[in-house]
Structure formats: structure tokens, C-alpha cells
PDB file of C-alpha atoms and ligand atoms in Angstrom:
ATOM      1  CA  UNK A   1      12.783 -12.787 -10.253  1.00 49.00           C
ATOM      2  CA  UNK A   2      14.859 -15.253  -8.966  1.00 51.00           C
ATOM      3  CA  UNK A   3      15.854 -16.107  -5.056  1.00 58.00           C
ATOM      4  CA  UNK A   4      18.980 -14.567  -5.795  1.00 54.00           C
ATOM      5  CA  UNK A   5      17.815 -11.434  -6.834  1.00 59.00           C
ATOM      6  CA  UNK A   6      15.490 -11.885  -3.401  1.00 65.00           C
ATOM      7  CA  UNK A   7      18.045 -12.614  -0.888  1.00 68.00           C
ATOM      8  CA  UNK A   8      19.469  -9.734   1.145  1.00 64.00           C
ATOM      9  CA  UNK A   9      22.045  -7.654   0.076  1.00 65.00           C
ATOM     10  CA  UNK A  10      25.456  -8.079   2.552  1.00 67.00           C
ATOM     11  CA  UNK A  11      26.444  -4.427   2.153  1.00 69.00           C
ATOM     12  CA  UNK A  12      23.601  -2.669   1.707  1.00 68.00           C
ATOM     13  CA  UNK A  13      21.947  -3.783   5.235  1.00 71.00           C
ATOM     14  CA  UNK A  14      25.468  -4.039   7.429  1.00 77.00           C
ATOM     15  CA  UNK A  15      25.151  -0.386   6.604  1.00 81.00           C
ATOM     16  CA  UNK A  16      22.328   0.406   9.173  1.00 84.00           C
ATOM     17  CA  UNK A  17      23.835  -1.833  11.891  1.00 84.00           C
ATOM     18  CA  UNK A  18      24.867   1.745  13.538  1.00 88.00           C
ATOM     19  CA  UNK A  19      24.137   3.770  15.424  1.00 91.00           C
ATOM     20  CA  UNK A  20      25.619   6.868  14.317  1.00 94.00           C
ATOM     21  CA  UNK A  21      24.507   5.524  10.451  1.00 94.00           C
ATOM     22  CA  UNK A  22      20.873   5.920  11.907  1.00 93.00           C
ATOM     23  CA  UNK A  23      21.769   9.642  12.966  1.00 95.00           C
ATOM     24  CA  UNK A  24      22.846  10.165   9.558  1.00 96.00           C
ATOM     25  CA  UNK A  25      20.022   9.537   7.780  1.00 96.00           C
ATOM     26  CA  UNK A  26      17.757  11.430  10.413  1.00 95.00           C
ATOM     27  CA  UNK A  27      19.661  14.036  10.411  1.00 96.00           C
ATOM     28  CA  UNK A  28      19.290  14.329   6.397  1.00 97.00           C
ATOM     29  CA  UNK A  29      15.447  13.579   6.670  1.00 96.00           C
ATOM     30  CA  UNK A  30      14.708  16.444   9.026  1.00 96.00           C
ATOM     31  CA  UNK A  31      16.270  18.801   6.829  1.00 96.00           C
ATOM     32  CA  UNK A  32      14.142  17.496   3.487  1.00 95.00           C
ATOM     33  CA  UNK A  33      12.180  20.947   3.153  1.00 95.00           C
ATOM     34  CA  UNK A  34      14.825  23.045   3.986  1.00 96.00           C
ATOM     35  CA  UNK A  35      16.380  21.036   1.141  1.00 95.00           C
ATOM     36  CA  UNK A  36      14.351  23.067  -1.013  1.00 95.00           C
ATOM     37  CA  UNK A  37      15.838  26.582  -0.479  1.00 96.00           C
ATOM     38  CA  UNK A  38      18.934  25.615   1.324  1.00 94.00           C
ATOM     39  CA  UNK A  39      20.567  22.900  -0.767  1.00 96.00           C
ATOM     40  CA  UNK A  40      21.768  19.255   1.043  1.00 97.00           C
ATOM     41  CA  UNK A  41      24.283  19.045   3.755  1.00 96.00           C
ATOM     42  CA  UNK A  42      27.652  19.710   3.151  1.00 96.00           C
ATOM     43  CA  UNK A  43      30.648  16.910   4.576  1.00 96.00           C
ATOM     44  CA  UNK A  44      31.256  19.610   7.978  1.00 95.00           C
ATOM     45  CA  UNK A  45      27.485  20.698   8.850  1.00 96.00           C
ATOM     46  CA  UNK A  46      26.448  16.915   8.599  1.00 96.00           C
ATOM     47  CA  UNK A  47      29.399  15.970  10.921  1.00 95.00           C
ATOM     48  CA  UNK A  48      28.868  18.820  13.356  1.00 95.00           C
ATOM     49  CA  UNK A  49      24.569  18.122  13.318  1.00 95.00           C
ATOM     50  CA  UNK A  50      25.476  14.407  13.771  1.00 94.00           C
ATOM     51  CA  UNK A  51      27.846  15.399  16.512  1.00 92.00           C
ATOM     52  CA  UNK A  52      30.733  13.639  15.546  1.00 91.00           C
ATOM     53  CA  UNK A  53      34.548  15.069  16.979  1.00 91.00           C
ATOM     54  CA  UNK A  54      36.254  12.385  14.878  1.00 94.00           C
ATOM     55  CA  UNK A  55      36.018  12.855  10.744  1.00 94.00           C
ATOM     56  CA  UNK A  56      37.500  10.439   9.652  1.00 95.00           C
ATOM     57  CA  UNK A  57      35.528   8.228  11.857  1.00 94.00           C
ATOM     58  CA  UNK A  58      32.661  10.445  10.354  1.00 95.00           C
ATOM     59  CA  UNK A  59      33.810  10.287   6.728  1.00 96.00           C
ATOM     60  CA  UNK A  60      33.906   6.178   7.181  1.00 95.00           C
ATOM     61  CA  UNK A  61      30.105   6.219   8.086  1.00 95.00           C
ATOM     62  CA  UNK A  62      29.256   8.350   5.450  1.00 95.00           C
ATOM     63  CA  UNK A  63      30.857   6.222   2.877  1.00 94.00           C
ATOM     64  CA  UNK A  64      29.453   3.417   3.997  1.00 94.00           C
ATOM     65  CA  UNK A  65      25.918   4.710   3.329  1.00 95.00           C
ATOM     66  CA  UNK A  66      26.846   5.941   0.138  1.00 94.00           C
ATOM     67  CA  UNK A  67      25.403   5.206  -2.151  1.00 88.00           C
ATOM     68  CA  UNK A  68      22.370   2.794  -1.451  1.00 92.00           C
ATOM     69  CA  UNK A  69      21.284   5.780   1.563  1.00 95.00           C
ATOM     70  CA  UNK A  70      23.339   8.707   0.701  1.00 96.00           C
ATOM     71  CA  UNK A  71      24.047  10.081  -2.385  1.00 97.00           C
ATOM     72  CA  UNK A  72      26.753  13.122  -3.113  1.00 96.00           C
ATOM     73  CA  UNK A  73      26.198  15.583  -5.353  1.00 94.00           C
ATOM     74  CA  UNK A  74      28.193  19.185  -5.381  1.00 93.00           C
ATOM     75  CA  UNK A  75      29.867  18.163  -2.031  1.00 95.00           C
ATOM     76  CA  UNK A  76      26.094  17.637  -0.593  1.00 97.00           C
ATOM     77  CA  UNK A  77      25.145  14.387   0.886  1.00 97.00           C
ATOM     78  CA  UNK A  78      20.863  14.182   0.021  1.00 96.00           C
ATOM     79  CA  UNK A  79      19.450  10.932   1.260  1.00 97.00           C
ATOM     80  CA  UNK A  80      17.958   7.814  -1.297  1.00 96.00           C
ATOM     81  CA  UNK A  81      14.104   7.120  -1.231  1.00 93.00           C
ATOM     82  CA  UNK A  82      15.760   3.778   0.674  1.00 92.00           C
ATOM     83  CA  UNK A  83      16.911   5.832   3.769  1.00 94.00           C
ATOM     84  CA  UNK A  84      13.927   8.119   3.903  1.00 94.00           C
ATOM     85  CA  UNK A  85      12.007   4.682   3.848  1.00 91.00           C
ATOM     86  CA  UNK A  86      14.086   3.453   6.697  1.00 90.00           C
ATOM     87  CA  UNK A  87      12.763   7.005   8.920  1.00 92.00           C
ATOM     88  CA  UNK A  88       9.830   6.548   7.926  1.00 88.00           C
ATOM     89  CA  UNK A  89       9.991   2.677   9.210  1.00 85.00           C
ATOM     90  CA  UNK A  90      11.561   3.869  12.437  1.00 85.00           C
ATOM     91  CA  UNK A  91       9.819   6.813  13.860  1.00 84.00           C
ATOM     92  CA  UNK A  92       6.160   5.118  12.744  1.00 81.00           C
ATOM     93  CA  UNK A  93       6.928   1.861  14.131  1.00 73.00           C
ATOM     94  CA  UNK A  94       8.729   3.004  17.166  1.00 64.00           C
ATOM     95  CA  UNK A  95       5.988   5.208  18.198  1.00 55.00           C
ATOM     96  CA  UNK A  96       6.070   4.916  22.405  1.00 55.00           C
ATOM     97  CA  UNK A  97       2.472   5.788  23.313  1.00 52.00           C
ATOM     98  CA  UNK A  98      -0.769   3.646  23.380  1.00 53.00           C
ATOM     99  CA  UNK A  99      -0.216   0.798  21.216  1.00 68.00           C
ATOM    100  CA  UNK A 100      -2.754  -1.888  22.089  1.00 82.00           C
ATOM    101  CA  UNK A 101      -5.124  -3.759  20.218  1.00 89.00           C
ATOM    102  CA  UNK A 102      -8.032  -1.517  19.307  1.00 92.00           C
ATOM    103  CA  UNK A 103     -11.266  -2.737  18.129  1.00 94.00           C
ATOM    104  CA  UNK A 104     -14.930  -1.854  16.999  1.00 94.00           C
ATOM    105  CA  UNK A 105     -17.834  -2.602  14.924  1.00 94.00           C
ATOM    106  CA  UNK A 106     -18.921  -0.991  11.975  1.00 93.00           C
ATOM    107  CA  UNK A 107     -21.986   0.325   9.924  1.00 92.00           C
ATOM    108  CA  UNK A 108     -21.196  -2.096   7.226  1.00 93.00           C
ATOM    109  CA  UNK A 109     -22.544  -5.864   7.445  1.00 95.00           C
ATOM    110  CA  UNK A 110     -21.136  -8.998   6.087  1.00 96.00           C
ATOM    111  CA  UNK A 111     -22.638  -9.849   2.963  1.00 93.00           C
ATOM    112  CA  UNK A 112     -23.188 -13.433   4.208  1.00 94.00           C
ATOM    113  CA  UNK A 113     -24.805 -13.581   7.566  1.00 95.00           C
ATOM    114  CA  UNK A 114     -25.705  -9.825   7.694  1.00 91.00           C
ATOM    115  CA  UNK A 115     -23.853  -9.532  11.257  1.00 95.00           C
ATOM    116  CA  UNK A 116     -21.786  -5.646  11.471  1.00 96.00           C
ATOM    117  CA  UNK A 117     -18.442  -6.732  10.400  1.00 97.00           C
ATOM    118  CA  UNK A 118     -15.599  -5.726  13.231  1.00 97.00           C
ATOM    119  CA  UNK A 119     -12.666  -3.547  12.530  1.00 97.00           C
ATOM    120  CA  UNK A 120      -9.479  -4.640  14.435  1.00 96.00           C
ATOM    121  CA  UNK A 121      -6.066  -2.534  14.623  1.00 94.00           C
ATOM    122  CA  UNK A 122      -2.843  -4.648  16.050  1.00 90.00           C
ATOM    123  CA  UNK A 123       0.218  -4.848  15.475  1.00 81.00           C
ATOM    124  CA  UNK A 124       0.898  -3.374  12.441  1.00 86.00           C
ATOM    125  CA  UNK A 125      -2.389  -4.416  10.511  1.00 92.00           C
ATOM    126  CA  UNK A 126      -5.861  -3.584  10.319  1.00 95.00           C
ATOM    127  CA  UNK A 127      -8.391  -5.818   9.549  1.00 96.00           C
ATOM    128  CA  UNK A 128     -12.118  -5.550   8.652  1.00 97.00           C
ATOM    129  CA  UNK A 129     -13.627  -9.317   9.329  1.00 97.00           C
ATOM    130  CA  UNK A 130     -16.925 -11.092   9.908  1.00 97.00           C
ATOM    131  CA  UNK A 131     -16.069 -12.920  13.173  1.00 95.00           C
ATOM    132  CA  UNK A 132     -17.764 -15.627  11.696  1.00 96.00           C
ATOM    133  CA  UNK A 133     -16.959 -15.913   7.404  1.00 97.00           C
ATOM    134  CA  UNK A 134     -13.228 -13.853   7.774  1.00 96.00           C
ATOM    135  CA  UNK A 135     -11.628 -11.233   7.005  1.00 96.00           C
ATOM    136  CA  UNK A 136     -12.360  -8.782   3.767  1.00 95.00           C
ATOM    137  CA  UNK A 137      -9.776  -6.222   4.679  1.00 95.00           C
ATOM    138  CA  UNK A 138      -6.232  -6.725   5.623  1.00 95.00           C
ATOM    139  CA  UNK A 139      -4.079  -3.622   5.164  1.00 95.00           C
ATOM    140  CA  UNK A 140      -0.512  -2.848   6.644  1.00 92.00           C
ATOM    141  CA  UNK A 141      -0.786   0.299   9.206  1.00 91.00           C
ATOM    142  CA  UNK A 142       1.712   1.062  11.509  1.00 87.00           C
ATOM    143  CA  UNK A 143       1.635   1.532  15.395  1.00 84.00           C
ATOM    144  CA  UNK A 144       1.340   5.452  15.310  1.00 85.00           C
ATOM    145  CA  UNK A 145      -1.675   5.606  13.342  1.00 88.00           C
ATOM    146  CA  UNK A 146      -4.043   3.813  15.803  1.00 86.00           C
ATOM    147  CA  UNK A 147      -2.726   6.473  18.336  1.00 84.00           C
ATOM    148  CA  UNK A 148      -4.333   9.210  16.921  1.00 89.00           C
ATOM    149  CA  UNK A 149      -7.194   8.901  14.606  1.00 92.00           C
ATOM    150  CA  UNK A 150      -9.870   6.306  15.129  1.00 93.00           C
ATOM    151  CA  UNK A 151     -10.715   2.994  13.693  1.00 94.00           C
ATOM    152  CA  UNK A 152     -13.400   4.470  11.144  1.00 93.00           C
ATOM    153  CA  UNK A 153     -10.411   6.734   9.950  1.00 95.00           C
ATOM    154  CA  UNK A 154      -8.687   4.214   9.284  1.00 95.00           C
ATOM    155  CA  UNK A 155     -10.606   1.812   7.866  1.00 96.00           C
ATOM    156  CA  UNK A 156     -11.746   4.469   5.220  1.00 96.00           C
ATOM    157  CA  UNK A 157      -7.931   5.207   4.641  1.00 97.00           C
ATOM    158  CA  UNK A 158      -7.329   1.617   4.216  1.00 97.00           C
ATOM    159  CA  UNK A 159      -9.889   1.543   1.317  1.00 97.00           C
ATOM    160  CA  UNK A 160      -9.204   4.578  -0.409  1.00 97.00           C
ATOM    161  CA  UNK A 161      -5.806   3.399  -0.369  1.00 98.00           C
ATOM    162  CA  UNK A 162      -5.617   0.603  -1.249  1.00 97.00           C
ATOM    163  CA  UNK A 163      -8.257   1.241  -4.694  1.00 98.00           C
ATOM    164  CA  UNK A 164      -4.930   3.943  -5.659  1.00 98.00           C
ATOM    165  CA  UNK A 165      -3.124   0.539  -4.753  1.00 98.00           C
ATOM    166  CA  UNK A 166      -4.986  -1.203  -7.850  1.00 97.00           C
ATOM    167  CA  UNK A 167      -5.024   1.866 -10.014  1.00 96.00           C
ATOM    168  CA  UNK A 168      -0.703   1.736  -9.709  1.00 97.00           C
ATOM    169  CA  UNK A 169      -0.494  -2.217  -9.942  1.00 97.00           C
ATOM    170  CA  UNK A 170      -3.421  -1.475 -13.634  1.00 96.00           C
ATOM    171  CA  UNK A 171      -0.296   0.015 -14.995  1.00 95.00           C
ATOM    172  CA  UNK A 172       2.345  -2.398 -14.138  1.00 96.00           C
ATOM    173  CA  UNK A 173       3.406  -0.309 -10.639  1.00 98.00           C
ATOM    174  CA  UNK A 174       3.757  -1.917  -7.311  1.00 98.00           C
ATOM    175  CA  UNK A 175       2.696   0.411  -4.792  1.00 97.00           C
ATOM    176  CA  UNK A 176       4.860   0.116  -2.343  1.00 94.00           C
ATOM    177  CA  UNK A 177       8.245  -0.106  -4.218  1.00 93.00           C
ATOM    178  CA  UNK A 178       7.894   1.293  -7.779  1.00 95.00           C
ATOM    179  CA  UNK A 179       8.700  -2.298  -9.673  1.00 97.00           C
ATOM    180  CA  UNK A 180       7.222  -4.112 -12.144  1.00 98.00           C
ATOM    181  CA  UNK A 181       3.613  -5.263 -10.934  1.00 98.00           C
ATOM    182  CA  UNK A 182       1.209  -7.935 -12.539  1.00 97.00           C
ATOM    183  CA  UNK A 183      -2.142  -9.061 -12.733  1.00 97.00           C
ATOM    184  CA  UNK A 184      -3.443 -11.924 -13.167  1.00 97.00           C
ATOM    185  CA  UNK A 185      -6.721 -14.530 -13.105  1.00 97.00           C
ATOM    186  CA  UNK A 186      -8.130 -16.823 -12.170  1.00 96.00           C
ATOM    187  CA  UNK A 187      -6.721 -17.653  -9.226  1.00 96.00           C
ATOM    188  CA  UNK A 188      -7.017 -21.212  -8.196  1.00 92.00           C
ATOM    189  CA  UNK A 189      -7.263 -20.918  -4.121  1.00 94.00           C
ATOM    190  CA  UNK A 190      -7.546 -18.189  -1.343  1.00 94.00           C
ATOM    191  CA  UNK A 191      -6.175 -18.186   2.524  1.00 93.00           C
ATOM    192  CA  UNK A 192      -8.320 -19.588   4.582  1.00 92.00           C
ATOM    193  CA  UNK A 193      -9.069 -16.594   6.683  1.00 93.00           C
ATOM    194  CA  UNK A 194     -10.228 -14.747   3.825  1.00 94.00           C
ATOM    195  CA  UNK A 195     -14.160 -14.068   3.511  1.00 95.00           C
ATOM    196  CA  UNK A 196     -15.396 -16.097   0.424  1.00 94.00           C
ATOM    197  CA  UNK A 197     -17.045 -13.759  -2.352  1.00 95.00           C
ATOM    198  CA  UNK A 198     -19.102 -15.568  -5.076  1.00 94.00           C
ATOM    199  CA  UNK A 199     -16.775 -14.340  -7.882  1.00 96.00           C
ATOM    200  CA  UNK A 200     -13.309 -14.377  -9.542  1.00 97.00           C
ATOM    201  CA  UNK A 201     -10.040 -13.594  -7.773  1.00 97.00           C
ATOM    202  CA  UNK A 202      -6.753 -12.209  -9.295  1.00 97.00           C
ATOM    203  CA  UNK A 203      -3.608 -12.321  -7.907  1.00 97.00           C
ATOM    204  CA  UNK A 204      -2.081  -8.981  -7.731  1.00 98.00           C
ATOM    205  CA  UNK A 205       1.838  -8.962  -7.244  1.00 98.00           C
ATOM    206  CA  UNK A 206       5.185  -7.723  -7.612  1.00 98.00           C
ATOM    207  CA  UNK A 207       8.371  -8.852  -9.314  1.00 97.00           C
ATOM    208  CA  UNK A 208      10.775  -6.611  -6.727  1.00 95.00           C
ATOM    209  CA  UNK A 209       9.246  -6.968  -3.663  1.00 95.00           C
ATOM    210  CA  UNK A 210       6.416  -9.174  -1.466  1.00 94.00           C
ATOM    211  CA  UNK A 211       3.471  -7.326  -2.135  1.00 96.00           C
ATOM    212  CA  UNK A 212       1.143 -10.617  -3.285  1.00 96.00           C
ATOM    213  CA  UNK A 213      -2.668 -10.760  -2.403  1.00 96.00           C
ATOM    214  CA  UNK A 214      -6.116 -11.822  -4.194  1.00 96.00           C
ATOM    215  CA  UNK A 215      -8.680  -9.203  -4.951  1.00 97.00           C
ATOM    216  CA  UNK A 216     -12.059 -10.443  -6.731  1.00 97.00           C
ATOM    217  CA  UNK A 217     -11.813  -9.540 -10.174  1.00 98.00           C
ATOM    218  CA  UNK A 218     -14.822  -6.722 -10.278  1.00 98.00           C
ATOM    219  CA  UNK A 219     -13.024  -4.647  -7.072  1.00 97.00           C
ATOM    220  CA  UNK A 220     -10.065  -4.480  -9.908  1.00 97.00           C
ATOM    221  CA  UNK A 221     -12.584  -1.622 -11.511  1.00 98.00           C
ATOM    222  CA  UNK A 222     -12.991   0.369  -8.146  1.00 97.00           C
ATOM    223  CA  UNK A 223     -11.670   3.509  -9.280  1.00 97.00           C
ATOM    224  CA  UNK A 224     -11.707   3.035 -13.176  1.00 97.00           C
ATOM    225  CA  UNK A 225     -13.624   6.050 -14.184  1.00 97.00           C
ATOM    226  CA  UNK A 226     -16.703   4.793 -15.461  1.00 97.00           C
ATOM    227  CA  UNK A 227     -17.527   2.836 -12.839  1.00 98.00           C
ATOM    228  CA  UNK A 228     -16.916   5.733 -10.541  1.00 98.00           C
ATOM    229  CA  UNK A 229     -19.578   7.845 -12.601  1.00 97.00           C
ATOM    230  CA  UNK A 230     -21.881   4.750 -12.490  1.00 97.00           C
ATOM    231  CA  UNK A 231     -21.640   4.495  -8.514  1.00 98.00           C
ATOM    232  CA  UNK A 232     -22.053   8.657  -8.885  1.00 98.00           C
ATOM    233  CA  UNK A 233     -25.177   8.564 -11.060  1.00 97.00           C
ATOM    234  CA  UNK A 234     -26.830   6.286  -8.014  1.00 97.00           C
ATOM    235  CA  UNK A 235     -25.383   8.277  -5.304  1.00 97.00           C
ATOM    236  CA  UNK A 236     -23.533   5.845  -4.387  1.00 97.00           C
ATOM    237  CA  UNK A 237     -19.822   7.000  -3.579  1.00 97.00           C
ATOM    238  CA  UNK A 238     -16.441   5.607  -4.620  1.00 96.00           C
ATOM    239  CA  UNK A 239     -15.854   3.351  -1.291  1.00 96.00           C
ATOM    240  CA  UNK A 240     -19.320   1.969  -1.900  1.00 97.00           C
ATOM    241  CA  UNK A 241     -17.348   0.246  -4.979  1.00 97.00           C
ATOM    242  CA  UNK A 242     -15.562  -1.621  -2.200  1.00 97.00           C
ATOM    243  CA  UNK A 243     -17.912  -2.080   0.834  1.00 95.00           C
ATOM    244  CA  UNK A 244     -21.318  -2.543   1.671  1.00 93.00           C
ATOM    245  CA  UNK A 245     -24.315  -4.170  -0.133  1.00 94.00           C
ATOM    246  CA  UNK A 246     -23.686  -2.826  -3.265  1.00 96.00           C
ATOM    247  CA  UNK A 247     -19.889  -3.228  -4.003  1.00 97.00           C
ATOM    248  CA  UNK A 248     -18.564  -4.624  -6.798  1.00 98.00           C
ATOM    249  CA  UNK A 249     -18.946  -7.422  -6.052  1.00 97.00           C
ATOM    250  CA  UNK A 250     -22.344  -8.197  -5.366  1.00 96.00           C
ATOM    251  CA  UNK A 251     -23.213  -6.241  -8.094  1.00 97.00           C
ATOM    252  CA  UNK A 252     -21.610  -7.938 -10.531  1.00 97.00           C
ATOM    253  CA  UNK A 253     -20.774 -11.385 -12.955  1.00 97.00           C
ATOM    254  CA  UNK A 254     -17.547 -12.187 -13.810  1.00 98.00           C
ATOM    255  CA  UNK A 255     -17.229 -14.569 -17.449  1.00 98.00           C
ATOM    256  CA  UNK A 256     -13.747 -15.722 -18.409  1.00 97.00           C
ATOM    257  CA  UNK A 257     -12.944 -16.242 -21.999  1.00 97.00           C
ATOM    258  CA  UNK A 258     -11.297 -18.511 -24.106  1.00 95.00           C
ATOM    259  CA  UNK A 259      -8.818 -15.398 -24.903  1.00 95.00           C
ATOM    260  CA  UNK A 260      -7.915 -15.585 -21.542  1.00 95.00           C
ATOM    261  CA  UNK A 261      -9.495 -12.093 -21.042  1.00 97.00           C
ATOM    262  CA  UNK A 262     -12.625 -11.571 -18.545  1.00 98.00           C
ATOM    263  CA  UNK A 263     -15.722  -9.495 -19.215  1.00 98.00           C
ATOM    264  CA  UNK A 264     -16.832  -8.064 -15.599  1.00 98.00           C
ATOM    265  CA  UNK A 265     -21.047  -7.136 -15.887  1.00 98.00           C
ATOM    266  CA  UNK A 266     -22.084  -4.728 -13.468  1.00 98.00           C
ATOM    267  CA  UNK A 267     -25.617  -3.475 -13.095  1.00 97.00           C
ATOM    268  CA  UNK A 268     -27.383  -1.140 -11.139  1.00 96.00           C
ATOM    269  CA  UNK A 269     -30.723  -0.330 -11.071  1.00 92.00           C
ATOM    270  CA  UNK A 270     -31.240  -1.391 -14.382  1.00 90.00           C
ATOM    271  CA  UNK A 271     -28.254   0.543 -15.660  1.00 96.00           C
ATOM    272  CA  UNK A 272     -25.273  -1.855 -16.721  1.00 97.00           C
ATOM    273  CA  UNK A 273     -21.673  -1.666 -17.830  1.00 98.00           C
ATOM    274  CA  UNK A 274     -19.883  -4.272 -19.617  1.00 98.00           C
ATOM    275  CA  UNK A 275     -15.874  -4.085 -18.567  1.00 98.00           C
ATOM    276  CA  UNK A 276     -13.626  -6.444 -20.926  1.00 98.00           C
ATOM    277  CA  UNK A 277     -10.481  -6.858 -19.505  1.00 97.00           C
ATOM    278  CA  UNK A 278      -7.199  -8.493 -20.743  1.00 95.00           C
ATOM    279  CA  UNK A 279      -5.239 -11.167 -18.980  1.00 92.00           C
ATOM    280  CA  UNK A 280      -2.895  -8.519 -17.242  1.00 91.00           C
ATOM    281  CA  UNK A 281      -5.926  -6.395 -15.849  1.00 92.00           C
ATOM    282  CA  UNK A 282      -5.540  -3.578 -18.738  1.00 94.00           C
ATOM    283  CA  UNK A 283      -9.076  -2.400 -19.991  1.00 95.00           C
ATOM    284  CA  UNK A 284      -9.866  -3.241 -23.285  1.00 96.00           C
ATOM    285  CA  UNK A 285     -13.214  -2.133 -24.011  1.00 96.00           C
ATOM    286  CA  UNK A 286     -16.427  -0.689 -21.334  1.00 96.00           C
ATOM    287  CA  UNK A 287     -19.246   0.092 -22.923  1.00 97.00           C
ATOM    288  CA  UNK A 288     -22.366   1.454 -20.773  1.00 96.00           C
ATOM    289  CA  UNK A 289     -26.312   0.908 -21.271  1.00 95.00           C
ATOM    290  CA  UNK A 290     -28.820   2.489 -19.550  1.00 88.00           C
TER     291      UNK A 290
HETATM  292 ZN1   ZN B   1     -20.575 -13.263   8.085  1.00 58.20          ZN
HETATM  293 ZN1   ZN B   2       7.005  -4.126  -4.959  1.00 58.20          ZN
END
């Protein structure tokens, strides 16, 4: 993608520069499961939710947001997956209550010095770190969800999400915006906040948008099925693929080859699976010996 294609849009943005665009698209998200039985807004119960005496005024913002925020469809207005984004953005990130800093310790220890690594929710990110070899978890959470769950919520949220993170990004998804996605290893350096595993990173990132972070190589298996019924057959669970002493990484070896593919060892107890993998993360062959 080139910095064109990355540079902001005039007339998409200058469409949210209003205040009574906002209401528009607030208006259409609140009614999203009436939706379902009722149909979208017509042009006159928009205008008259939105409280707007003026329609042509009215009519104006509504074409403006058409059609990156508002599509129409049998004289309906329904709202894009953009403008329920932009809600979503809003009422999570506006959230008025308690929004400090929060902070704990966990169960789980740093796999270098041992010390109970320290889970830390501000401003729009939660981290998992060893205060002393960095952080092993970095994950975007907004304002609201600190207000009302606590930190070992969220930390196990953060995990479980981002493993269906991988799983979308293993088929060429990003996450977070639906475009093209890639894989790929090894990658040279890390930031230096980052805790240091003794393995190989990939860079996972998107083409569209700026989703871009390492991730050792073995945690790029968290959720593929096999490994999940390995982890099972120990009673281990699926977050132990990501945290504690034996996640995938400690547990495993990582080989490059000449092919440019990667075979990822694990072994547990004796039990091991062999996980080749290509250059773009897709599994080519797992084979299991026990
Ligand atoms: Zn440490
Ligand atoms: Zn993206």
C-alpha cells in the first residue's frame, strides 16, 4: 500500500466535523435491532428523531454522510460498518466515570526472573509486564472497560482475543479492519520495551490499516487445533498456550529452513508435535508423537 492510499480521505472525515452528523449516526445505531423487524429509517422519522425543523438543512447532512456512513436503500438510510465504528469509538472512549490508571499483580510469573508479572490498564491499553524484563502483553482496551470488570477480566479477554486475532491474520484477515493481513519471519529486531523470549518473532500486519506487532513464532499455533488438544490432553487450557511456564514458548524450538518455511517443535511431557509452517504462517504439515 502506498502513502497515498494511507493518507486521509478529505471528504470522508469533513463529514463527522458535525454535530448534528454525529446525531445521525447515533440515532441509526440505536435503532440496529429494531432494524431487524422494523426496516431502516425513512428521510422524515430520521429528521424528526434527529430533531431537525429545517430539511433541507437535514437532507444536506444526510448527503454528506452518504455514502462512506449512510447508505440508502428503499428510501431507508442504514448506517456503514464505518459509522457504527465511529459509535462504538465515541460512547467507549467517552465513557465519564472512573478512568484512572488501574493496576495489579498477577498469578503468572515472568519467565526470566520468576517475579509476578503486573497488569496495568491506562489510557486506552493494557499491559501485562515484568517491571524489570518488559512488557509481554500490550492490547488496545478502551476507557469503559476498566470501569466495570477487573484487571484479571481483562487480561484474560486480552488473550483470548487476541489468539482469534492470529487465527483471522492465519487466513490473510486483519482483525480489526477486514483487509488483507500477512505473516511473516524472521523478524530482525523488537521494541525495546518488549520482554525478550528465546525464540523466533514474526511480524504480523496489515496492508489497510496500522495493525503491525511481533509475536514469537510458536504463540502463532495458540489456537491451531492440535495444539489445543495437546495443551487438553495435559490439562493444560488454551490460555496456558499463551501464559505461564508452559506456553508456547518455553515449550518449544523454532528451526528456519532454507525454503523459507519454519518447523515449530513442541513437547510436553514427552509427547511432541512437529508444526511446519510456510513463509506466510499457513500450516503445511503437524504431525504428533506420543
Ligand atoms: Zn522478569
Ligand atoms: Zn487492518
Amino acid at each position: 500500500m502506498t502513502d497515498a492510499n494511507r493518507a486521509v480521505p478529505d471528504d470522508a472525515y469533513a463529514a463527522l466535523g458535525d454535530e448534528t452528523r454525529l446525531e445521525i449516526l447515533f440515532e441509526l445505531a440505536d435503532h440496529y435491532e429494531a432494524a431487524w423487524s422494523a426496516g431502516w429509517l425513512s428521510f422524515s422519522t430520521l429528521c424528526e428523531r434527529v430533531d431537525v425543523d429545517d430539511t433541507s438543512r437535514f437532507n444536506y447532512h444526510l448527503q454528506t454522510l452518504q455514502d462512506e456512513f449512510v447508505v440508502k436503500e428503499n428510501e431507508q438510510y442504514r448506517p456503514t460498518i464505518a459509522a457504527l465504528e465511529v459509535v462504538t469509538a465515541v460512547r467507549s472512549g467517552t465513557y465519564d466515570g472512573e478512568t484512572e490508571p488501574c493496576e495489579n499483580v498477577i498469578d503468572e510469573r515472568c519467565p526470566h526472573c520468576d517475579q509476578q508479572l503486573v497488569a496495568r490498564h491506562d489510557r486506552h491499553l493494557l499491559m501485562l509486564a515484568c517491571p524489570e524484563h518488559g512488557t509481554t502483553l500490550g492490547y488496545p482496551v478502551p476507557p469503559v472497560a476498566a470501569s466495570h470488570q477487573p484487571l484479571e477480566v481483562l487480561v484474560e479477554l486480552a488473550l483470548r482475543r487476541h489468539a482469534a486475532d492470529i487465527e483471522s491474520v492465519r487466513r490473510g484477515v486483519c482483525p480489526y479492519c477486514w483487509g488483507p493481513a500477512t505473516i511473516s519471519f524472521p523478524r530482525e529486531s523488537l521494541p525495546e520495551l518488549y520482554l525478550r523470549r528465546e525464540t523466533v518473532y514474526a511480524t504480523v500486519a496489515c496492508e489497510a490499516c496500522w495493525m503491525s506487532y511481533p509475536v514469537p513464532v510458536p504463540e502463532l499455533l495458540a489456537r491451531l487445533p492440535a495444539v489445543v488438544s495437546l495443551y487438553d490432553d495435559h490439562d493444560l487450557g488454551p490460555l496456558e498456550t499463551q501464559l505461564g511456564p508452559r506456553d508456547l514458548s518455553s515449550v518449544s524450538e523454532v528451526e528456519l529452513l532454507e525454503s523459507g518455511m519454519a518447523t515449530v517443535d513442541i513437547a510436553l511431557d514427552g509427547t511432541r508435535l512437529e508444526v511446519v509452517i510456510d513463509g506466510d504462517g499457513k500450516i503445511q504439515q503437524c504431525k504428533r508423537s506420543d
